[in-house]
Coordinates of C-alpha atoms in Angstrom, one line a residue:
M1 CA 75.2 78.1 58.8
G2 CA 73.8 79.9 61.9
S3 CA 75.5 79.3 65.3
V4 CA 73.8 77.0 67.9
S5 CA 73.7 78.2 71.5
I6 CA 74.5 75.3 73.7
S7 CA 73.7 75.7 77.4
E8 CA 75.2 74.0 80.3
P9 CA 73.6 70.7 81.4
P10 CA 71.0 71.5 83.9
V11 CA 71.1 70.3 87.4
V12 CA 68.1 68.1 87.8
R13 CA 65.9 69.2 90.7
D14 CA 64.6 66.7 93.1
A15 CA 61.1 68.0 92.7
Y16 CA 58.0 67.5 90.6
I17 CA 57.0 69.9 87.9
H18 CA 55.8 73.2 89.3
Q19 CA 56.6 72.4 92.9
P20 CA 56.4 75.8 94.5
R21 CA 59.6 77.3 96.2
P22 CA 58.9 79.1 99.5
I23 CA 58.9 82.7 99.0
K24 CA 57.8 85.8 100.8
V25 CA 55.7 88.7 99.9
I26 CA 55.7 92.0 101.6
V27 CA 52.5 94.1 101.2
I28 CA 52.3 97.7 102.0
G29 CA 48.8 98.9 103.4
A30 CA 46.0 97.2 105.0
G31 CA 43.1 99.0 103.4
I32 CA 40.6 97.6 101.0
S33 CA 43.2 96.3 98.7
G34 CA 45.4 94.8 101.2
I35 CA 42.5 93.1 102.8
A36 CA 41.6 91.5 99.2
F37 CA 45.3 90.2 99.2
A38 CA 44.8 88.5 102.3
Y39 CA 41.4 87.0 101.2
K40 CA 43.4 85.5 98.1
A41 CA 46.4 84.6 100.2
Q42 CA 44.4 81.9 101.9
S43 CA 44.6 79.8 99.0
L44 CA 48.2 80.2 98.2
E45 CA 50.9 77.5 98.9
A46 CA 54.3 78.1 100.4
V47 CA 53.9 81.9 100.4
E48 CA 54.6 83.9 103.7
Y49 CA 53.5 87.3 103.9
T50 CA 53.7 90.4 106.0
I51 CA 51.6 93.5 105.7
Y52 CA 53.1 96.9 106.8
E53 CA 50.4 99.4 107.8
K54 CA 51.1 102.9 109.1
N55 CA 47.6 103.1 111.0
P56 CA 46.6 101.3 114.1
D57 CA 44.0 99.3 112.3
V58 CA 42.8 98.2 109.0
G59 CA 40.8 100.1 106.5
G60 CA 43.2 102.6 105.0
T61 CA 40.9 105.7 103.8
W62 CA 38.1 104.4 105.6
Y63 CA 40.0 104.4 108.9
E64 CA 41.2 107.9 108.5
S65 CA 38.2 109.7 106.8
R66 CA 35.8 110.4 109.6
Y67 CA 34.8 114.0 108.7
P68 CA 31.2 115.0 109.4
G69 CA 29.0 113.4 106.8
C70 CA 31.6 111.0 105.3
S71 CA 29.9 108.3 103.4
C72 CA 30.1 106.2 100.1
D73 CA 28.7 107.8 97.2
I74 CA 27.5 104.8 95.5
P75 CA 25.3 102.1 97.0
A76 CA 27.0 100.2 99.7
H77 CA 26.1 96.8 98.2
S78 CA 28.6 97.9 95.4
Y79 CA 31.3 98.6 98.1
S80 CA 31.3 94.9 99.2
Y81 CA 33.8 92.6 97.6
P82 CA 32.6 90.7 94.7
W83 CA 33.1 87.5 96.7
V84 CA 31.2 88.3 99.9
S85 CA 27.6 89.7 100.2
N86 CA 26.7 91.7 103.4
P87 CA 23.0 91.6 104.0
E88 CA 23.5 93.8 107.2
W89 CA 24.1 97.2 105.4
S90 CA 22.0 99.5 107.3
K91 CA 21.5 102.2 104.6
V92 CA 21.6 102.2 100.8
Y93 CA 24.7 104.7 101.2
A94 CA 26.5 103.5 104.2
G95 CA 28.5 105.8 106.5
A96 CA 32.3 105.8 107.0
E97 CA 32.2 104.0 110.3
E98 CA 29.8 101.2 109.2
I99 CA 32.2 100.7 106.2
F100 CA 35.2 100.6 108.3
E101 CA 33.6 98.0 110.6
F102 CA 32.6 95.9 107.5
Y103 CA 36.3 95.8 106.3
R104 CA 37.7 95.2 109.7
K105 CA 35.2 92.1 110.0
E106 CA 36.4 90.7 106.6
A107 CA 40.0 91.4 107.5
K108 CA 39.7 89.2 110.6
S109 CA 37.9 86.4 108.9
Y110 CA 40.9 86.2 106.4
G111 CA 43.6 86.0 109.1
L112 CA 45.1 89.3 108.3
Y113 CA 45.7 90.6 111.8
E114 CA 48.1 87.6 112.3
H115 CA 50.3 88.9 109.3
T116 CA 50.1 92.6 109.9
R117 CA 52.4 95.0 111.8
F118 CA 50.4 98.1 112.6
G119 CA 51.8 101.4 113.3
H120 CA 54.8 100.6 111.0
R121 CA 55.8 103.1 108.2
V122 CA 57.6 101.8 105.0
L123 CA 60.7 104.0 104.7
S124 CA 62.2 102.4 101.4
A125 CA 62.3 99.5 99.3
V126 CA 65.6 98.6 97.4
W127 CA 66.0 96.0 94.9
G128 CA 68.9 93.5 95.2
A129 CA 69.6 92.0 91.8
V130 CA 72.1 89.3 93.0
E131 CA 69.8 87.8 95.6
G132 CA 66.6 88.7 93.5
R133 CA 64.9 90.1 96.8
W134 CA 63.6 93.6 98.0
T135 CA 65.2 95.0 101.1
V136 CA 62.5 97.0 102.9
T137 CA 63.2 99.5 105.7
V138 CA 60.4 100.1 108.0
E139 CA 59.9 102.5 111.0
D140 CA 57.8 101.6 114.1
L141 CA 55.9 104.7 114.6
A142 CA 55.5 104.1 118.4
T143 CA 59.3 103.7 119.3
G144 CA 61.0 105.1 116.2
R145 CA 63.0 102.0 115.9
I146 CA 64.2 101.3 112.5
S147 CA 64.3 97.8 111.0
E148 CA 64.7 95.8 107.9
D149 CA 62.8 93.0 106.1
S150 CA 63.3 91.3 102.8
A151 CA 61.1 89.4 100.4
E152 CA 61.0 88.2 96.7
V153 CA 57.9 90.3 96.1
V154 CA 56.5 93.7 96.9
L155 CA 53.0 94.4 96.4
N156 CA 52.0 98.0 97.1
C157 CA 48.5 98.3 98.2
A158 CA 48.7 101.7 99.6
G159 CA 46.6 103.2 96.7
V160 CA 46.2 107.0 95.9
L161 CA 44.3 108.3 98.8
N162 CA 46.7 107.8 101.4
K163 CA 48.7 111.2 101.7
W164 CA 46.2 113.9 102.6
K165 CA 47.8 117.3 101.9
W166 CA 47.4 120.9 103.0
P167 CA 46.6 123.5 100.4
E168 CA 49.4 125.6 99.5
I169 CA 48.1 129.1 100.8
K170 CA 50.3 131.8 102.3
G171 CA 50.1 131.9 106.0
L172 CA 48.1 128.7 106.5
H173 CA 49.7 127.6 109.6
S174 CA 49.7 131.1 111.2
F175 CA 45.9 130.7 111.8
G176 CA 45.1 131.2 115.4
G177 CA 42.1 129.1 115.5
K178 CA 41.4 125.5 114.8
L179 CA 42.9 124.2 111.6
V180 CA 42.0 120.8 110.4
H181 CA 41.9 118.7 107.4
T182 CA 39.2 116.1 106.4
G183 CA 41.9 113.5 105.7
N184 CA 42.6 113.6 109.6
Y185 CA 39.5 115.0 111.1
P186 CA 39.4 115.2 114.9
Q187 CA 36.4 113.4 116.2
D188 CA 36.1 115.6 119.3
L189 CA 35.7 119.0 117.3
D190 CA 32.5 120.9 118.4
L191 CA 31.6 123.2 115.6
K192 CA 28.3 124.4 117.5
N193 CA 27.9 128.2 117.1
K194 CA 31.3 128.4 115.5
R195 CA 32.3 130.6 112.4
V196 CA 33.8 127.9 109.9
A197 CA 35.6 128.1 106.6
V198 CA 35.5 125.2 104.3
I199 CA 38.1 125.3 101.6
G200 CA 37.3 123.2 98.5
A201 CA 34.5 121.9 96.4
G202 CA 35.4 118.2 95.9
S203 CA 33.6 115.2 97.3
S204 CA 34.7 115.7 101.0
A205 CA 33.6 119.4 100.9
I206 CA 30.1 118.6 99.5
Q207 CA 29.6 116.2 102.1
V208 CA 30.9 118.3 104.9
V209 CA 29.0 121.6 104.2
P210 CA 25.4 120.2 104.4
T211 CA 26.3 118.2 107.5
I212 CA 27.5 121.2 109.5
Q213 CA 25.3 123.9 108.2
P214 CA 22.6 123.3 110.9
V215 CA 24.9 123.7 113.7
V216 CA 27.4 126.3 113.0
K217 CA 26.9 130.1 113.5
S218 CA 28.2 131.0 110.0
L219 CA 29.8 128.9 107.1
F220 CA 32.1 130.4 104.3
N221 CA 32.7 127.8 101.4
F222 CA 35.7 128.8 99.4
A223 CA 35.1 127.1 96.2
R224 CA 36.9 128.5 93.2
S225 CA 36.1 125.9 90.6
P226 CA 32.7 124.9 89.7
T227 CA 31.8 121.2 89.6
W228 CA 28.9 118.7 88.6
I229 CA 26.7 118.0 91.4
A230 CA 24.9 115.0 90.4
P231 CA 21.7 113.4 91.7
Q232 CA 22.5 110.1 93.8
F233 CA 24.0 107.2 91.8
V234 CA 21.3 104.5 91.4
G235 CA 19.0 106.9 93.2
R236 CA 15.8 104.7 92.5
L237 CA 17.0 102.7 95.4
A238 CA 16.9 105.4 97.9
S239 CA 13.4 107.0 98.0
D240 CA 14.7 109.2 101.1
G241 CA 18.0 110.0 99.5
R242 CA 21.1 109.4 101.5
A243 CA 19.0 108.8 104.6
T244 CA 17.3 105.8 103.1
A245 CA 17.7 102.8 105.4
Y246 CA 16.8 99.2 104.8
T247 CA 14.1 97.9 106.6
E248 CA 14.4 94.8 108.8
E249 CA 12.1 93.0 106.3
Q250 CA 14.3 94.0 103.4
K251 CA 17.6 92.8 105.4
Q252 CA 15.9 89.5 106.4
K253 CA 15.0 89.1 102.8
F254 CA 18.7 89.3 102.0
R255 CA 19.8 86.9 104.7
D256 CA 17.2 84.2 103.8
D257 CA 17.7 84.4 100.1
P258 CA 21.4 84.8 99.1
Q259 CA 20.4 84.5 95.5
Y260 CA 18.1 87.4 95.8
L261 CA 21.0 89.4 97.4
L262 CA 23.4 88.5 94.5
D263 CA 20.8 89.3 92.0
Y264 CA 20.2 92.7 93.6
R265 CA 23.9 93.5 93.9
R266 CA 24.4 92.6 90.3
Q267 CA 21.7 94.8 89.2
I268 CA 23.5 97.8 91.2
D269 CA 26.6 97.2 89.5
H270 CA 25.0 96.8 86.2
E271 CA 23.6 100.4 86.6
V272 CA 27.0 101.9 88.0
N273 CA 29.1 100.4 85.4
G274 CA 26.7 101.4 82.6
R275 CA 27.1 105.0 83.3
F276 CA 30.7 104.8 81.6
L277 CA 29.0 105.1 78.1
N278 CA 28.2 108.7 79.1
F279 CA 31.8 109.6 79.3
Y280 CA 32.4 109.5 75.6
K281 CA 32.6 113.4 74.3
G282 CA 29.7 114.2 72.2
S283 CA 27.8 111.1 72.7
P284 CA 24.1 111.0 73.0
G285 CA 24.7 109.8 76.6
Q286 CA 27.1 112.5 77.5
K287 CA 24.4 115.2 76.2
A288 CA 21.7 113.6 78.0
T289 CA 23.6 113.3 81.2
R290 CA 24.7 116.8 81.0
A291 CA 21.2 118.2 80.5
L292 CA 19.9 116.1 83.3
V293 CA 22.6 117.0 85.7
E294 CA 22.2 120.8 84.7
Q295 CA 18.4 120.8 84.9
S296 CA 18.8 119.2 88.6
M297 CA 21.4 121.9 89.6
R298 CA 19.4 124.6 88.5
E299 CA 16.2 123.2 90.2
K300 CA 18.1 123.1 93.7
L301 CA 19.5 126.6 93.1
S302 CA 16.3 128.2 92.5
K303 CA 16.7 130.6 95.5
M304 CA 20.2 131.6 94.5
D305 CA 21.1 134.9 93.0
P306 CA 20.9 134.1 89.2
V307 CA 24.3 135.7 88.5
L308 CA 26.0 133.4 91.1
R309 CA 23.9 130.4 89.9
E310 CA 25.3 130.9 86.5
K311 CA 28.8 130.8 87.8
L312 CA 28.2 127.4 89.7
I313 CA 27.1 125.7 86.4
P314 CA 30.2 124.3 84.9
D315 CA 31.2 125.0 81.2
F316 CA 32.9 121.6 80.8
D317 CA 31.5 118.2 80.2
V318 CA 30.3 115.8 82.9
G319 CA 33.3 113.5 83.9
C320 CA 35.8 116.1 83.2
R321 CA 36.3 116.2 86.9
R322 CA 35.1 113.4 89.4
V323 CA 31.3 113.3 89.3
T324 CA 30.1 113.8 92.7
P325 CA 26.5 113.2 94.1
G326 CA 26.0 116.0 96.4
E327 CA 22.6 115.7 98.3
G328 CA 21.9 118.7 100.4
Y329 CA 25.0 120.5 99.4
L330 CA 23.4 123.0 96.7
E331 CA 20.4 123.7 99.2
A332 CA 22.9 124.4 101.9
L333 CA 24.7 127.2 100.1
Q334 CA 21.3 129.0 99.9
E335 CA 20.9 129.0 103.8
D336 CA 21.0 132.3 105.6
N337 CA 24.3 131.3 107.5
V338 CA 26.1 130.2 104.5
Q339 CA 28.2 132.1 102.1
L340 CA 29.9 130.7 98.8
I341 CA 33.1 132.4 98.1
R342 CA 34.1 132.2 94.4
A343 CA 37.2 134.2 94.6
G344 CA 40.4 132.7 95.4
I345 CA 42.4 132.7 98.6
Q346 CA 45.0 135.4 98.9
E347 CA 46.2 134.4 102.4
I348 CA 45.4 133.0 105.8
T349 CA 45.9 135.3 108.8
S350 CA 45.8 134.7 112.5
T351 CA 42.0 135.4 112.5
G352 CA 40.7 134.0 109.2
V353 CA 40.9 134.2 105.5
V354 CA 41.6 137.0 103.1
A355 CA 40.1 136.3 99.6
S356 CA 41.7 137.3 96.5
D357 CA 39.5 140.2 96.2
G358 CA 40.9 141.6 99.4
K359 CA 37.8 141.0 101.5
A360 CA 38.5 139.3 105.0
Y361 CA 36.6 136.6 106.8
E362 CA 37.0 136.1 110.4
V363 CA 36.5 132.5 111.5
D364 CA 37.0 130.2 114.4
V365 CA 37.6 127.0 112.5
I366 CA 39.2 126.2 108.9
I367 CA 38.4 123.0 107.5
A368 CA 40.7 122.1 104.6
A369 CA 38.8 119.7 102.1
T370 CA 41.5 119.7 99.8
G371 CA 42.2 116.4 99.1
Y372 CA 45.3 114.0 98.8
D373 CA 48.4 113.9 97.1
T374 CA 47.4 112.2 93.9
S375 CA 50.6 112.1 92.1
Y376 CA 50.8 108.3 92.8
V377 CA 54.4 108.6 93.8
P378 CA 54.9 106.1 96.7
A379 CA 55.2 107.5 100.3
F380 CA 58.6 105.7 100.4
Q381 CA 61.8 105.5 98.5
L382 CA 61.5 102.9 95.7
R383 CA 64.9 102.0 94.0
G384 CA 64.7 99.2 91.5
R385 CA 66.9 97.7 88.7
N386 CA 70.2 99.6 88.1
G387 CA 69.3 102.1 90.9
V388 CA 66.4 103.5 89.2
D389 CA 64.6 105.8 91.7
L390 CA 60.8 105.6 90.8
A391 CA 60.0 109.1 92.3
K392 CA 62.7 110.7 90.1
R393 CA 61.7 109.0 87.1
W394 CA 58.0 110.0 87.6
A395 CA 59.0 113.6 88.3
V396 CA 60.2 113.8 84.7
T397 CA 57.5 111.5 83.0
G398 CA 54.7 111.8 85.3
A399 CA 53.2 108.8 86.9
E400 CA 52.8 106.0 84.4
A401 CA 52.3 102.2 84.8
Y402 CA 51.5 99.1 82.6
F403 CA 48.0 98.1 83.1
T404 CA 48.1 100.0 86.4
C405 CA 49.9 97.2 88.1
A406 CA 53.6 97.2 87.0
V407 CA 56.4 99.4 86.2
P408 CA 59.8 99.2 84.1
D409 CA 63.0 98.7 86.1
M410 CA 61.0 97.6 89.2
P411 CA 61.3 93.8 89.3
N412 CA 58.7 91.6 91.4
Y413 CA 57.0 94.8 92.3
F414 CA 53.3 95.2 91.7
M415 CA 50.8 97.9 92.6
V416 CA 47.0 97.9 93.4
V417 CA 45.2 100.9 92.5
G418 CA 48.1 102.6 90.7
P419 CA 48.0 105.0 87.8
N420 CA 45.0 104.6 85.6
T421 CA 43.0 102.3 87.9
P422 CA 39.3 102.4 86.9
I423 CA 38.7 104.6 89.9
S424 CA 35.9 106.7 88.4
N425 CA 34.7 104.2 85.6
G426 CA 32.3 102.3 87.5
S427 CA 32.4 99.9 90.5
L428 CA 36.0 99.8 91.8
M429 CA 35.9 96.6 93.8
P430 CA 36.1 94.1 91.0
S431 CA 39.0 96.1 89.6
I432 CA 40.9 95.8 93.0
E433 CA 40.3 92.0 92.8
A434 CA 41.7 91.8 89.3
Q435 CA 44.6 93.7 90.1
V436 CA 45.6 91.4 93.0
E437 CA 45.0 88.5 90.9
F438 CA 47.2 90.1 88.1
A439 CA 50.1 90.3 90.8
L440 CA 49.4 86.6 92.2
S441 CA 49.6 85.4 88.6
F442 CA 53.3 86.3 88.6
V443 CA 53.9 85.1 92.2
D444 CA 52.8 81.7 90.9
K445 CA 55.2 81.8 88.2
I446 CA 58.1 82.9 90.5
Q447 CA 57.2 80.0 92.6
R448 CA 56.6 77.2 90.2
Q449 CA 58.6 78.2 87.0
G450 CA 62.0 79.0 88.4
V451 CA 61.5 82.5 88.0
K452 CA 64.0 84.9 90.0
S453 CA 62.7 88.1 88.8
V454 CA 60.0 89.3 86.2
V455 CA 59.6 93.1 85.2
V456 CA 57.5 94.8 82.3
S457 CA 59.8 96.0 79.5
Q458 CA 60.1 99.8 78.7
Q459 CA 58.8 99.2 75.3
A460 CA 55.6 97.5 76.3
N461 CA 55.0 100.2 79.0
T462 CA 55.5 103.1 76.5
E463 CA 53.3 101.6 73.9
F464 CA 50.5 101.1 76.4
N465 CA 50.8 104.6 77.9
D466 CA 50.5 106.0 74.3
Y467 CA 47.4 104.0 73.6
K468 CA 46.0 105.1 76.8
D469 CA 46.6 108.7 75.9
A470 CA 45.0 108.2 72.5
V471 CA 41.8 106.6 74.0
M472 CA 41.5 109.4 76.6
E473 CA 41.3 112.0 73.8
L474 CA 37.9 110.4 73.2
L475 CA 36.6 110.7 76.8
T476 CA 35.5 113.6 79.0
F477 CA 38.3 112.8 81.5
S478 CA 40.6 114.9 78.8
G479 CA 38.2 117.8 78.8
H480 CA 39.2 121.4 79.6
C481 CA 39.0 121.6 83.4
N482 CA 41.3 121.5 86.5
S483 CA 41.2 118.0 87.8
W484 CA 43.2 115.6 90.0
Y485 CA 43.0 113.2 87.0
K486 CA 45.4 115.5 85.3
G487 CA 47.7 116.3 88.3
G488 CA 45.6 119.3 89.2
T489 CA 46.0 120.8 85.7
S490 CA 43.6 121.6 83.0
N491 CA 45.5 119.8 80.2
G492 CA 48.0 117.4 81.7
R493 CA 48.4 113.7 80.9
I494 CA 45.6 111.8 82.6
V495 CA 46.8 109.6 85.5
G496 CA 43.4 109.0 87.1
P497 CA 40.7 106.8 85.4
W498 CA 41.2 103.8 83.2
P499 CA 40.8 104.4 79.4
G500 CA 37.7 102.1 79.1
S501 CA 34.8 100.7 81.1
V502 CA 35.2 98.3 84.1
N503 CA 34.5 95.3 82.1
H504 CA 37.1 96.3 79.5
F505 CA 39.6 96.6 82.3
L506 CA 38.8 93.2 83.8
E507 CA 39.2 91.6 80.3
S508 CA 42.4 93.4 79.6
V509 CA 44.1 92.0 82.9
R510 CA 42.5 88.8 83.1
N511 CA 45.4 86.9 80.9
P512 CA 48.4 89.0 81.3
R513 CA 50.6 89.4 78.3
L514 CA 53.6 87.5 79.2
Q515 CA 55.4 88.7 75.9
D516 CA 55.5 92.2 77.3
F517 CA 57.8 91.0 80.5
E518 CA 61.5 90.2 80.8
F519 CA 62.2 87.1 82.8
E520 CA 65.3 86.2 84.7
Y521 CA 65.7 82.6 86.1
E522 CA 67.1 81.0 89.1
S523 CA 69.0 78.4 87.0
P524 CA 71.1 78.7 84.0
N525 CA 68.6 76.4 82.4
R526 CA 65.2 77.9 82.4
F527 CA 63.5 74.4 82.3
A528 CA 65.1 73.2 85.7
Y529 CA 61.6 73.7 87.2
L530 CA 60.4 70.6 85.3
G531 CA 62.1 68.5 87.9
K532 CA 63.0 64.9 87.6
G533 CA 60.0 64.0 85.3
L534 CA 57.1 63.6 87.7
T535 CA 54.0 65.5 88.7
Q536 CA 52.4 65.9 92.2
R537 CA 49.8 63.3 90.9
D538 CA 52.2 60.8 90.1
I539 CA 53.8 61.0 93.6
K540 CA 50.5 60.9 95.3
K541 CA 48.8 58.6 92.8
E542 CA 45.7 60.6 92.7
E543 CA 43.5 60.6 89.7
L544 CA 45.9 59.5 87.1
G545 CA 43.3 59.4 84.7
W546 CA 41.7 62.8 85.3
Y547 CA 41.5 63.7 81.6
I548 CA 38.8 61.4 80.7
R549 CA 35.7 63.5 80.4
A550 CA 32.2 63.6 79.0
R551 CA 31.7 65.1 75.4
I552 CA 30.8 68.6 75.3
P553 CA 27.9 69.3 72.9
A554 CA 28.8 71.3 69.9
D555 CA 25.9 73.7 70.7
A556 CA 27.0 74.3 74.4
P557 CA 27.2 78.0 75.4
K558 CA 30.8 79.6 74.9
G559 CA 32.1 82.6 76.5
P560 CA 34.6 83.9 79.0
S561 CA 35.4 81.6 82.0
F562 CA 35.6 83.2 85.4
A563 CA 37.6 81.9 88.3
Q564 CA 35.5 80.5 90.9
D565 CA 36.4 80.9 94.6

């Protein structure tokens, strides 16, 4: 006969089933993900939360990014949260300041400011297995004071675009003129009649160059790698391109007819998300997209030297690097005061830039449009179960996560916009909402089912990432080009986009696979949360016959159900 495990008799809790225990959540970052958490937190019971934000205000990337021409490259109505429509967007493609003001308004309406300590940088988070809590060390950036906080759950909402970085170029900081980065651009910088070098050919450089071209004396764009410059996403809505403004009549229609606005937003996201089918290698959609974008680029580069024009057309699939709409960029490159430098940079001197071919360019201002640290390694030390340091682990394995939200050996720790988030797969906003809800589903279990800690298993994480790598081989993301998707390499493991469509991601995380997680309980008997045999309904004597319902017709529509706010 097999042995029978006998547990100790449980101590019966003086509580009803699923009675939530009070817990605390520490949230890192008050950008669009942190604001989304604050919205969802309004419906939580017995949850205290504190948000630590290094900046003086909310918005994250949209607080920091104020370089010339900064705006969203998809329609603004797709940049609103799924649960809130904004009839007041002034343009189809809103600028950075307007986007920031939208998020600040939403944050205030959710009570976020009352829970947030601005100007505070998280230095470390260390898991305590005995107490089942994280100890978080924080620095007050105004005073330098170091303090500690603790919580059962840590939610990292810092995302990936939160650590801008200088390029690794010899002599960069020996430059005697003005050196700036697009991620920390000074608002009082006057470029009129200045000689300016812009380093980079990513989304920020593509917006900066045409914006400053009319005012500078001369502009040198150092862009070693070609990239696909696409027409505007959902451009049919913008007859005047990026300058297309909504008329007062259109905005009034949005205000007066909420259903019309919802339908308008859904159609935008339908088109934005539908582009994903074009990212399959060799697909008809990929071939058609590549032909369309190439034709568009050639038409816009008609005045350029044919040899240089050919060098600007990439030889890799559309989607291998982040696809960037670049209205005005290609045209600006052909203006008399602009020069495109395809050579690499040998060094920076006190007076300018020396290219790899030895030619020197004297400038007054250098704008580094060189992006962010996209390693996904947190900007703070994260030490989890058994002392595992996440930065050291990822230095060996590369950044990897379970469904972008969880990491082995990091109990009660969740991420929003972690590795392999659908960051280029379509509309980002529903994915952010889904990730917050994923984390909160475990917060609910910690509160209501006597869970002390929950952590994804190493085996589940390994198998998921093996699956992800296999699917990526089908997609243009894995093509042969240098991309931040692959850690700045041409053939590295993909840590950027999700291996599927936006809707594929939403369905993947809607009902978390609990069998992939390891649970530890507060009580020696895991069923202590059942309490003394009563429900909250029993105690309040509310709707004790709630289960009586009308018969559902056999031919009623069937399909996925969606949570209603």
